[in-house]
Short mmCIF file of C-alpha atoms and ligand atoms in Angstrom, two decimals:
data_model
loop_
_atom_site.label_atom_id
_atom_site.label_comp_id
_atom_site.label_asym_id
_atom_site.label_seq_id
_atom_site.Cartn_x
_atom_site.Cartn_y
_atom_site.Cartn_z
CA UNK A 1 27.84 3.93 -24.11
CA UNK A 2 24.30 3.39 -22.96
CA UNK A 3 21.30 5.07 -24.50
CA UNK A 4 19.16 4.94 -21.36
CA UNK A 5 19.13 8.72 -21.03
CA UNK A 6 17.08 9.87 -18.09
CA UNK A 7 16.20 6.45 -16.85
CA UNK A 8 15.51 6.51 -13.15
CA UNK A 9 17.73 4.28 -11.02
CA UNK A 10 15.19 4.19 -8.21
CA UNK A 11 12.88 1.28 -8.82
CA UNK A 12 15.58 -0.91 -10.40
CA UNK A 13 16.19 -4.17 -8.57
CA UNK A 14 19.57 -5.75 -7.92
CA UNK A 15 19.59 -7.74 -11.14
CA UNK A 16 18.80 -4.66 -13.22
CA UNK A 17 21.52 -2.63 -11.50
CA UNK A 18 24.02 -5.41 -12.12
CA UNK A 19 23.01 -5.55 -15.77
CA UNK A 20 23.38 -1.80 -16.00
CA UNK A 21 26.97 -2.07 -14.75
CA UNK A 22 27.84 -4.90 -17.14
CA UNK A 23 26.19 -3.14 -20.06
CA UNK A 24 28.49 -0.20 -19.45
CA UNK A 25 31.55 -2.48 -19.12
CA UNK A 26 31.88 -2.36 -15.34
CA UNK A 27 31.98 -5.42 -13.09
CA UNK A 28 28.66 -6.73 -11.87
CA UNK A 29 29.46 -6.29 -8.14
CA UNK A 30 29.02 -2.54 -8.44
CA UNK A 31 25.33 -3.31 -8.89
CA UNK A 32 25.12 -4.42 -5.27
CA UNK A 33 26.95 -1.28 -4.15
CA UNK A 34 24.47 0.87 -6.04
CA UNK A 35 21.59 -1.12 -4.58
CA UNK A 36 22.84 -0.43 -1.05
CA UNK A 37 23.34 3.27 -1.71
CA UNK A 38 19.87 3.62 -3.14
CA UNK A 39 17.80 1.51 -0.79
CA UNK A 40 19.78 1.06 2.40
CA UNK A 41 21.49 4.40 2.81
CA UNK A 42 18.81 5.99 0.59
CA UNK A 43 21.45 8.29 -0.82
CA UNK A 44 20.20 10.06 -3.89
CA UNK A 45 23.39 11.90 -4.79
CA UNK A 46 25.63 9.96 -7.16
CA UNK A 47 28.71 11.95 -6.20
CA UNK A 48 28.45 10.83 -2.56
CA UNK A 49 28.64 7.14 -3.46
CA UNK A 50 32.21 6.74 -2.25
CA UNK A 51 32.90 3.16 -3.30
CA UNK A 52 31.67 3.60 -6.87
CA UNK A 53 34.52 4.24 -9.35
CA UNK A 54 34.61 7.78 -10.73
CA UNK A 55 34.25 6.50 -14.30
CA UNK A 56 31.06 4.62 -13.45
CA UNK A 57 29.72 7.67 -11.64
CA UNK A 58 30.30 9.71 -14.79
CA UNK A 59 28.49 7.14 -16.93
CA UNK A 60 25.59 7.11 -14.47
CA UNK A 61 25.32 10.88 -14.22
CA UNK A 62 25.30 11.21 -18.01
CA UNK A 63 22.88 8.46 -18.81
CA UNK A 64 20.67 7.90 -15.82
CA UNK A 65 19.22 9.90 -13.00
CA UNK A 66 18.09 9.38 -9.45
CA UNK A 67 14.67 10.89 -9.35
CA UNK A 68 13.01 11.80 -6.10
CA UNK A 69 9.32 12.56 -6.22
CA UNK A 70 8.67 16.21 -5.45
CA UNK A 71 6.88 17.17 -2.24
CA UNK A 72 4.21 19.60 -3.36
CA UNK A 73 2.68 20.18 0.05
CA UNK A 74 2.65 18.79 3.59
CA UNK A 75 -0.28 18.77 5.97
CA UNK A 76 0.42 18.43 9.70
CA UNK A 77 -2.24 17.01 11.99
CA UNK A 78 -2.87 18.95 15.18
CA UNK A 79 -4.44 15.89 16.79
CA UNK A 80 -1.62 13.39 16.49
CA UNK A 81 1.77 12.81 14.92
CA UNK A 82 0.48 12.37 11.39
CA UNK A 83 1.69 14.12 8.25
CA UNK A 84 0.02 13.86 4.88
CA UNK A 85 2.30 14.35 1.89
CA UNK A 86 1.08 15.56 -1.45
CA UNK A 87 3.60 14.56 -4.10
CA UNK A 88 3.90 15.70 -7.68
CA UNK A 89 5.01 13.16 -10.28
CA UNK A 90 7.13 14.03 -13.31
CA UNK A 91 4.01 14.26 -15.47
CA UNK A 92 2.59 16.72 -12.94
CA UNK A 93 0.06 14.40 -11.38
CA UNK A 94 -0.61 14.51 -7.67
CA UNK A 95 -0.54 11.56 -5.31
CA UNK A 96 -0.77 11.30 -1.56
CA UNK A 97 0.94 9.30 1.18
CA UNK A 98 0.49 9.43 4.92
CA UNK A 99 3.08 9.04 7.67
CA UNK A 100 1.69 8.09 11.09
CA UNK A 101 3.85 7.90 14.19
CA UNK A 102 2.46 6.17 17.23
CA UNK A 103 4.99 5.34 19.99
CA UNK A 104 7.58 3.08 18.40
CA UNK A 105 5.60 2.55 15.20
CA UNK A 106 6.03 4.62 12.11
CA UNK A 107 3.55 3.48 9.49
CA UNK A 108 3.44 4.79 5.94
CA UNK A 109 0.27 4.50 3.94
CA UNK A 110 1.37 4.69 0.34
CA UNK A 111 -0.25 4.92 -3.08
CA UNK A 112 0.04 2.38 -5.87
CA UNK A 113 -1.90 4.13 -8.63
CA UNK A 114 -2.97 7.62 -9.61
CA UNK A 115 -6.72 7.27 -9.11
CA UNK A 116 -8.42 3.89 -9.22
CA UNK A 117 -10.65 2.09 -11.71
CA UNK A 118 -12.54 -0.05 -9.19
CA UNK A 119 -14.93 2.81 -8.48
CA UNK A 120 -16.18 1.85 -5.03
CA UNK A 121 -19.18 4.02 -4.30
CA UNK A 122 -17.87 5.18 -0.89
CA UNK A 123 -14.27 6.02 -1.86
CA UNK A 124 -12.91 9.36 -2.95
CA UNK A 125 -9.98 7.88 -4.91
CA UNK A 126 -12.53 5.85 -6.86
CA UNK A 127 -14.28 9.05 -7.87
CA UNK A 128 -11.14 10.17 -9.73
CA UNK A 129 -11.21 7.23 -12.11
CA UNK A 130 -7.87 5.72 -13.11
CA UNK A 131 -5.15 7.92 -14.53
CA UNK A 132 -2.25 5.48 -14.51
CA UNK A 133 -0.22 2.97 -12.53
CA UNK A 134 2.72 4.22 -10.51
CA UNK A 135 6.00 2.61 -11.52
CA UNK A 136 8.18 0.84 -8.96
CA UNK A 137 10.38 3.92 -8.64
CA UNK A 138 7.44 6.16 -7.81
CA UNK A 139 6.25 3.71 -5.17
CA UNK A 140 9.72 3.58 -3.55
CA UNK A 141 10.25 7.34 -3.92
CA UNK A 142 7.28 8.06 -1.64
CA UNK A 143 9.07 6.04 1.05
CA UNK A 144 12.53 7.55 0.49
CA UNK A 145 11.13 11.05 0.48
CA UNK A 146 9.32 10.54 3.80
CA UNK A 147 12.36 8.76 5.25
CA UNK A 148 14.44 11.84 4.48
CA UNK A 149 11.80 14.09 5.94
CA UNK A 150 11.05 12.38 9.24
CA UNK A 151 13.64 11.13 11.71
CA UNK A 152 11.72 8.19 13.11
CA UNK A 153 12.66 4.93 11.33
CA UNK A 154 9.88 3.52 9.17
CA UNK A 155 8.53 0.31 10.72
CA UNK A 156 5.44 -0.53 8.65
CA UNK A 157 4.20 0.04 5.12
CA UNK A 158 0.60 -0.36 4.06
CA UNK A 159 -0.65 -0.20 0.48
CA UNK A 160 -3.84 1.55 1.52
CA UNK A 161 -3.33 4.91 -0.13
CA UNK A 162 -4.60 5.76 -3.58
CA UNK A 163 -5.19 2.93 -6.00
CA UNK A 164 -5.75 -0.80 -6.17
CA UNK A 165 -2.36 -2.47 -5.64
CA UNK A 166 -3.43 -5.71 -7.33
CA UNK A 167 -4.22 -3.83 -10.53
CA UNK A 168 -0.55 -2.79 -10.50
CA UNK A 169 0.68 -6.18 -9.34
CA UNK A 170 4.16 -6.38 -10.86
CA UNK A 171 5.30 -2.92 -9.79
CA UNK A 172 3.92 -3.36 -6.27
CA UNK A 173 5.54 -6.76 -5.73
CA UNK A 174 8.83 -5.51 -7.16
CA UNK A 175 8.72 -2.58 -4.71
CA UNK A 176 7.99 -5.00 -1.85
CA UNK A 177 11.01 -7.10 -2.82
CA UNK A 178 13.26 -4.04 -2.65
CA UNK A 179 11.70 -3.02 0.67
CA UNK A 180 12.32 -6.42 2.24
CA UNK A 181 15.76 -7.06 0.76
CA UNK A 182 18.39 -7.24 3.57
CA UNK A 183 20.68 -5.06 1.43
CA UNK A 184 17.80 -2.66 0.83
CA UNK A 185 15.29 -1.30 3.33
CA UNK A 186 15.49 -4.60 5.21
CA UNK A 187 11.90 -4.57 6.40
CA UNK A 188 10.34 -7.84 7.48
CA UNK A 189 7.65 -9.17 5.12
CA UNK A 190 5.31 -9.03 8.13
CA UNK A 191 5.66 -5.26 8.17
CA UNK A 192 4.15 -4.79 4.74
CA UNK A 193 0.41 -5.02 4.16
CA UNK A 194 -1.17 -5.11 0.73
CA UNK A 195 -4.85 -4.23 0.75
CA UNK A 196 -7.05 -5.30 -2.13
CA UNK A 197 -10.68 -4.79 -3.01
CA UNK A 198 -10.76 -8.40 -4.20
CA UNK A 199 -9.12 -8.80 -7.62
CA UNK A 200 -9.54 -12.57 -7.58
CA UNK A 201 -7.06 -13.63 -10.31
CA UNK A 202 -4.36 -11.61 -8.56
CA UNK A 203 -5.23 -13.01 -5.14
CA UNK A 204 -4.81 -16.47 -6.68
CA UNK A 205 -1.52 -15.47 -8.23
CA UNK A 206 -0.32 -14.01 -4.92
CA UNK A 207 -1.16 -17.25 -3.14
CA UNK A 208 0.41 -19.44 -5.85
CA UNK A 209 3.59 -17.39 -5.72
CA UNK A 210 3.65 -17.89 -1.94
CA UNK A 211 4.16 -14.19 -1.34
CA UNK A 212 4.74 -13.50 2.33
CA UNK A 213 3.49 -9.94 2.78
CA UNK A 214 0.37 -9.48 4.83
CA UNK A 215 -2.77 -9.60 2.76
CA UNK A 216 -5.83 -7.53 3.60
CA UNK A 217 -9.13 -7.88 1.76
CA UNK A 218 -11.61 -5.02 1.81
CA UNK A 219 -14.77 -6.98 2.42
CA UNK A 220 -16.94 -4.06 3.56
CA UNK A 221 -20.17 -6.05 3.28
CA UNK A 222 -21.74 -9.17 4.76
CA UNK A 223 -23.57 -10.29 1.64
CA UNK A 224 -23.30 -9.98 -2.14
CA UNK A 225 -26.28 -7.67 -2.65
CA UNK A 226 -24.69 -5.14 -0.34
CA UNK A 227 -21.19 -5.63 -1.71
CA UNK A 228 -22.38 -5.28 -5.33
CA UNK A 229 -23.56 -1.80 -4.43
CA UNK A 230 -20.39 -0.78 -2.68
CA UNK A 231 -17.70 -2.50 -4.76
CA UNK A 232 -18.82 -3.03 -8.38
CA UNK A 233 -16.22 -5.76 -9.13
CA UNK A 234 -18.07 -7.96 -6.64
CA UNK A 235 -20.44 -8.83 -9.49
CA UNK A 236 -17.51 -10.44 -11.27
CA UNK A 237 -15.75 -11.86 -8.21
CA UNK A 238 -18.36 -12.41 -5.47
CA UNK A 239 -17.68 -12.97 -1.78
CA UNK A 240 -17.90 -16.78 -1.85
CA UNK A 241 -15.32 -17.03 -4.67
CA UNK A 242 -12.89 -14.84 -2.73
CA UNK A 243 -13.42 -16.77 0.51
CA UNK A 244 -13.06 -20.15 -1.21
CA UNK A 245 -9.73 -19.03 -2.63
CA UNK A 246 -8.59 -17.69 0.73
CA UNK A 247 -9.50 -20.96 2.46
CA UNK A 248 -7.07 -22.82 0.22
CA UNK A 249 -4.22 -20.75 1.56
CA UNK A 250 -2.62 -21.74 4.83
CA UNK A 251 -3.21 -18.60 6.80
CA UNK A 252 -2.62 -19.33 10.47
CA UNK A 253 -2.55 -17.45 13.71
CA UNK A 254 1.00 -16.28 13.07
CA UNK A 255 0.16 -15.00 9.63
CA UNK A 256 -3.55 -14.36 9.56
CA UNK A 257 -5.35 -12.82 6.68
CA UNK A 258 -7.03 -9.54 7.42
CA UNK A 259 -10.48 -8.44 6.33
CA UNK A 260 -11.26 -4.75 6.33
CA UNK A 261 -14.79 -3.67 6.99
CA UNK A 262 -15.62 0.01 6.62
CA UNK A 263 -18.67 0.76 8.76
CA UNK A 264 -21.14 3.01 6.96
CA UNK A 265 -24.26 4.28 8.67
CA UNK A 266 -27.42 2.37 7.75
CA UNK A 267 -25.66 0.50 4.95
CA UNK A 268 -23.63 -2.35 6.44
CA UNK A 269 -23.61 -1.68 10.20
CA UNK A 270 -26.64 -3.45 11.71
CA UNK A 271 -26.39 -6.23 14.28
CA UNK A 272 -27.71 -8.60 11.64
CA UNK A 273 -24.87 -7.59 9.36
CA UNK A 274 -22.45 -8.37 12.19
CA UNK A 275 -23.99 -11.83 12.65
CA UNK A 276 -23.93 -12.42 8.91
CA UNK A 277 -20.27 -11.39 8.79
CA UNK A 278 -19.39 -13.69 11.67
CA UNK A 279 -20.98 -16.67 9.94
CA UNK A 280 -19.37 -15.76 6.62
CA UNK A 281 -15.90 -15.87 8.15
CA UNK A 282 -16.50 -18.91 10.30
CA UNK A 283 -13.53 -21.26 10.17
CA UNK A 284 -11.13 -18.77 8.60
CA UNK A 285 -8.31 -17.74 10.97
CA UNK A 286 -8.32 -14.02 10.39
CA UNK A 287 -8.38 -10.54 11.77
CA UNK A 288 -11.25 -8.21 11.07
CA UNK A 289 -10.29 -4.58 10.92
CA UNK A 290 -13.29 -2.36 11.53
CA UNK A 291 -12.75 1.03 9.91
CA UNK A 292 -15.09 3.86 10.94
CA UNK A 293 -16.15 5.51 7.68
CA UNK A 294 -14.48 8.83 6.91
CA UNK A 295 -17.09 11.12 5.51
CA UNK A 296 -16.30 12.57 2.13
CA UNK A 297 -18.40 14.55 -0.27
CA UNK A 298 -21.29 12.07 -0.70
CA UNK A 299 -24.36 10.71 1.08
CA UNK A 300 -22.60 8.08 3.18
CA UNK A 301 -22.06 8.78 6.87
CA UNK A 302 -19.97 7.28 9.63
CA UNK A 303 -21.81 4.50 11.46
CA UNK A 304 -23.41 5.36 14.79
CA UNK A 305 -23.56 1.69 15.64
CA UNK A 306 -19.86 0.90 15.88
CA UNK A 307 -19.87 -0.41 19.43
CA UNK A 308 -22.94 -2.61 19.02
CA UNK A 309 -21.59 -3.95 15.72
CA UNK A 310 -18.28 -4.90 17.33
CA UNK A 311 -19.94 -6.44 20.38
CA UNK A 312 -22.22 -8.53 18.20
CA UNK A 313 -19.29 -9.62 16.07
CA UNK A 314 -17.36 -10.62 19.17
CA UNK A 315 -20.33 -12.56 20.49
CA UNK A 316 -20.72 -14.63 17.34
CA UNK A 317 -17.12 -14.89 16.31
CA UNK A 318 -15.22 -18.15 15.89
CA UNK A 319 -11.48 -18.00 15.32
CA UNK A 320 -10.96 -14.41 14.39
CA UNK A 321 -9.86 -11.28 16.16
CA UNK A 322 -11.72 -8.01 15.85
CA UNK A 323 -9.69 -4.83 15.75
CA UNK A 324 -10.83 -1.29 15.34
CA UNK A 325 -8.77 1.11 13.31
CA UNK A 326 -7.72 4.28 15.04
CA UNK A 327 -8.54 7.38 13.13
CA UNK A 328 -5.30 9.18 12.54
CA UNK A 329 -4.88 12.56 10.98
CA UNK A 330 -8.61 13.15 10.74
CA UNK A 331 -8.24 16.91 10.67
CA UNK A 332 -6.06 16.73 7.57
CA UNK A 333 -8.18 14.16 5.72
CA UNK A 334 -5.32 11.72 6.00
CA UNK A 335 -7.44 8.66 6.63
CA UNK A 336 -7.89 5.70 4.36
CA UNK A 337 -10.04 6.37 1.38
CA UNK A 338 -9.85 10.09 1.80
CA UNK A 339 -6.78 10.27 -0.33
CA UNK A 340 -7.65 11.92 -3.59
CA UNK A 341 -6.51 15.07 -5.15
CA UNK A 342 -8.99 17.79 -5.92
CA UNK A 343 -6.40 19.38 -8.15
CA UNK A 344 -6.79 16.80 -10.90
N1 LIG B 401 -7.72 -0.32 -3.22
C1 LIG B 401 -7.36 -1.01 -2.05
C2 LIG B 401 -6.44 -0.23 -1.15
C3 LIG B 401 -6.71 1.23 -0.98
S1 LIG B 401 -8.20 1.65 -0.11
C4 LIG B 401 -8.59 -1.49 -1.31
O1 LIG B 401 -9.69 -1.07 -1.63
O2 LIG B 401 -8.43 -2.31 -0.40
C5 LIG B 401 -7.76 1.21 1.55
C6 LIG B 401 -8.95 0.97 2.48
O3 LIG B 401 -9.68 2.19 2.68
C7 LIG B 401 -9.95 -0.04 1.95
O4 LIG B 401 -10.25 -0.99 2.94
C8 LIG B 401 -11.19 0.80 1.66
O5 LIG B 401 -12.36 0.05 1.83
C9 LIG B 401 -11.05 1.89 2.70
N2 LIG B 401 -11.79 3.12 2.43
C10 LIG B 401 -12.05 3.69 1.24
N3 LIG B 401 -12.73 4.84 1.41
C11 LIG B 401 -12.91 5.01 2.75
C12 LIG B 401 -13.52 6.01 3.55
N4 LIG B 401 -14.07 7.09 3.02
N5 LIG B 401 -13.50 5.83 4.88
C13 LIG B 401 -12.91 4.76 5.44
N6 LIG B 401 -12.29 3.80 4.73
C14 LIG B 401 -12.30 3.91 3.40
FE1 LIG B 402 -10.06 1.76 -5.44
FE2 LIG B 402 -9.76 0.79 -2.96
FE3 LIG B 402 -11.00 3.13 -3.40
FE4 LIG B 402 -12.19 0.88 -4.10
S1 LIG B 402 -11.65 1.49 -2.00
S2 LIG B 402 -12.05 2.74 -5.36
S3 LIG B 402 -10.45 -0.33 -4.78
S4 LIG B 402 -8.88 2.68 -3.81
#
């Protein structure tokens, strides 16, 4: 008999589920059945798993569990179809995810860590410091919980909630593999975006591993002096090092890299900054996602120069596309970078 008491099944990949079956003297193929129950049907009740032998169900119920992260609170936007979920982990920490429905799209913005160690000066998650990484189960549980709660099928997942996904690389990639597995959530790799503040060794690893999820880099500045102030790790991994690495990767117009640029009033939003940004990204097929800054409890303000900035960028651009991020769920502080829990 196994000694894995209270080990969560959610977060285990196919191989681990197969091993679990074999370890408990059941044939390996039940692993695939479990995988489908967990991640395709997202059934969290062992007794409902009709094709699993009763004896295996007993072993599972005694030795493992299927944990589902607890919804502590939900915030409904009055402006659009956005819900912010506040979840409580088993160690009583709070994390947030956001579900945004817009016509046929249902995008989840999920968290990868509790807090964040990168400490960007403009970000409220950064102000919390790092508490810990989420495990693969906790990443997937956010998605299962919202799937159970909202009828609309989930079409897109973005790792733009709390935390720096590349400082929790293994758990994030393992979650992405489960999400894109045809026997699991069966999402296309194109529907998953991982956003990083620029953890260079992990960007290199991601590229070397030929990972196919969409990569977004939070540039947020058009030169190093500015970026050093906003994102402290820029001193270690400056803009040119990140861009040189990116250039080695074959991003093309079908799979472009994305750069995020949060526009902050008087900090990074002048026309000169737009020109500087355009010349920085010259020759890189990419998308630039302009994010209007969401004011939190600090001195930074939303740019008043958004339109001029975008026009200038468009005037000087080479082969990139400029997009502006819609502000969803503003009234419930559901926007990027506003995710942080005061309750900590
Ligand atoms: N740690 C990762 C992913 C989470 S943050 C990263 O930094 O990329 C997701 C995005 O929200 C980043 O582009 C970040 O620059 C942006 N962001 C942080 N705080 C914000 C705020 N107050 N308003 C608007 N965007 C913000
Ligand atoms: Fe962390 Fe991203 Fe916030 Fe920076 S912007 S502190 S990397 S979550």
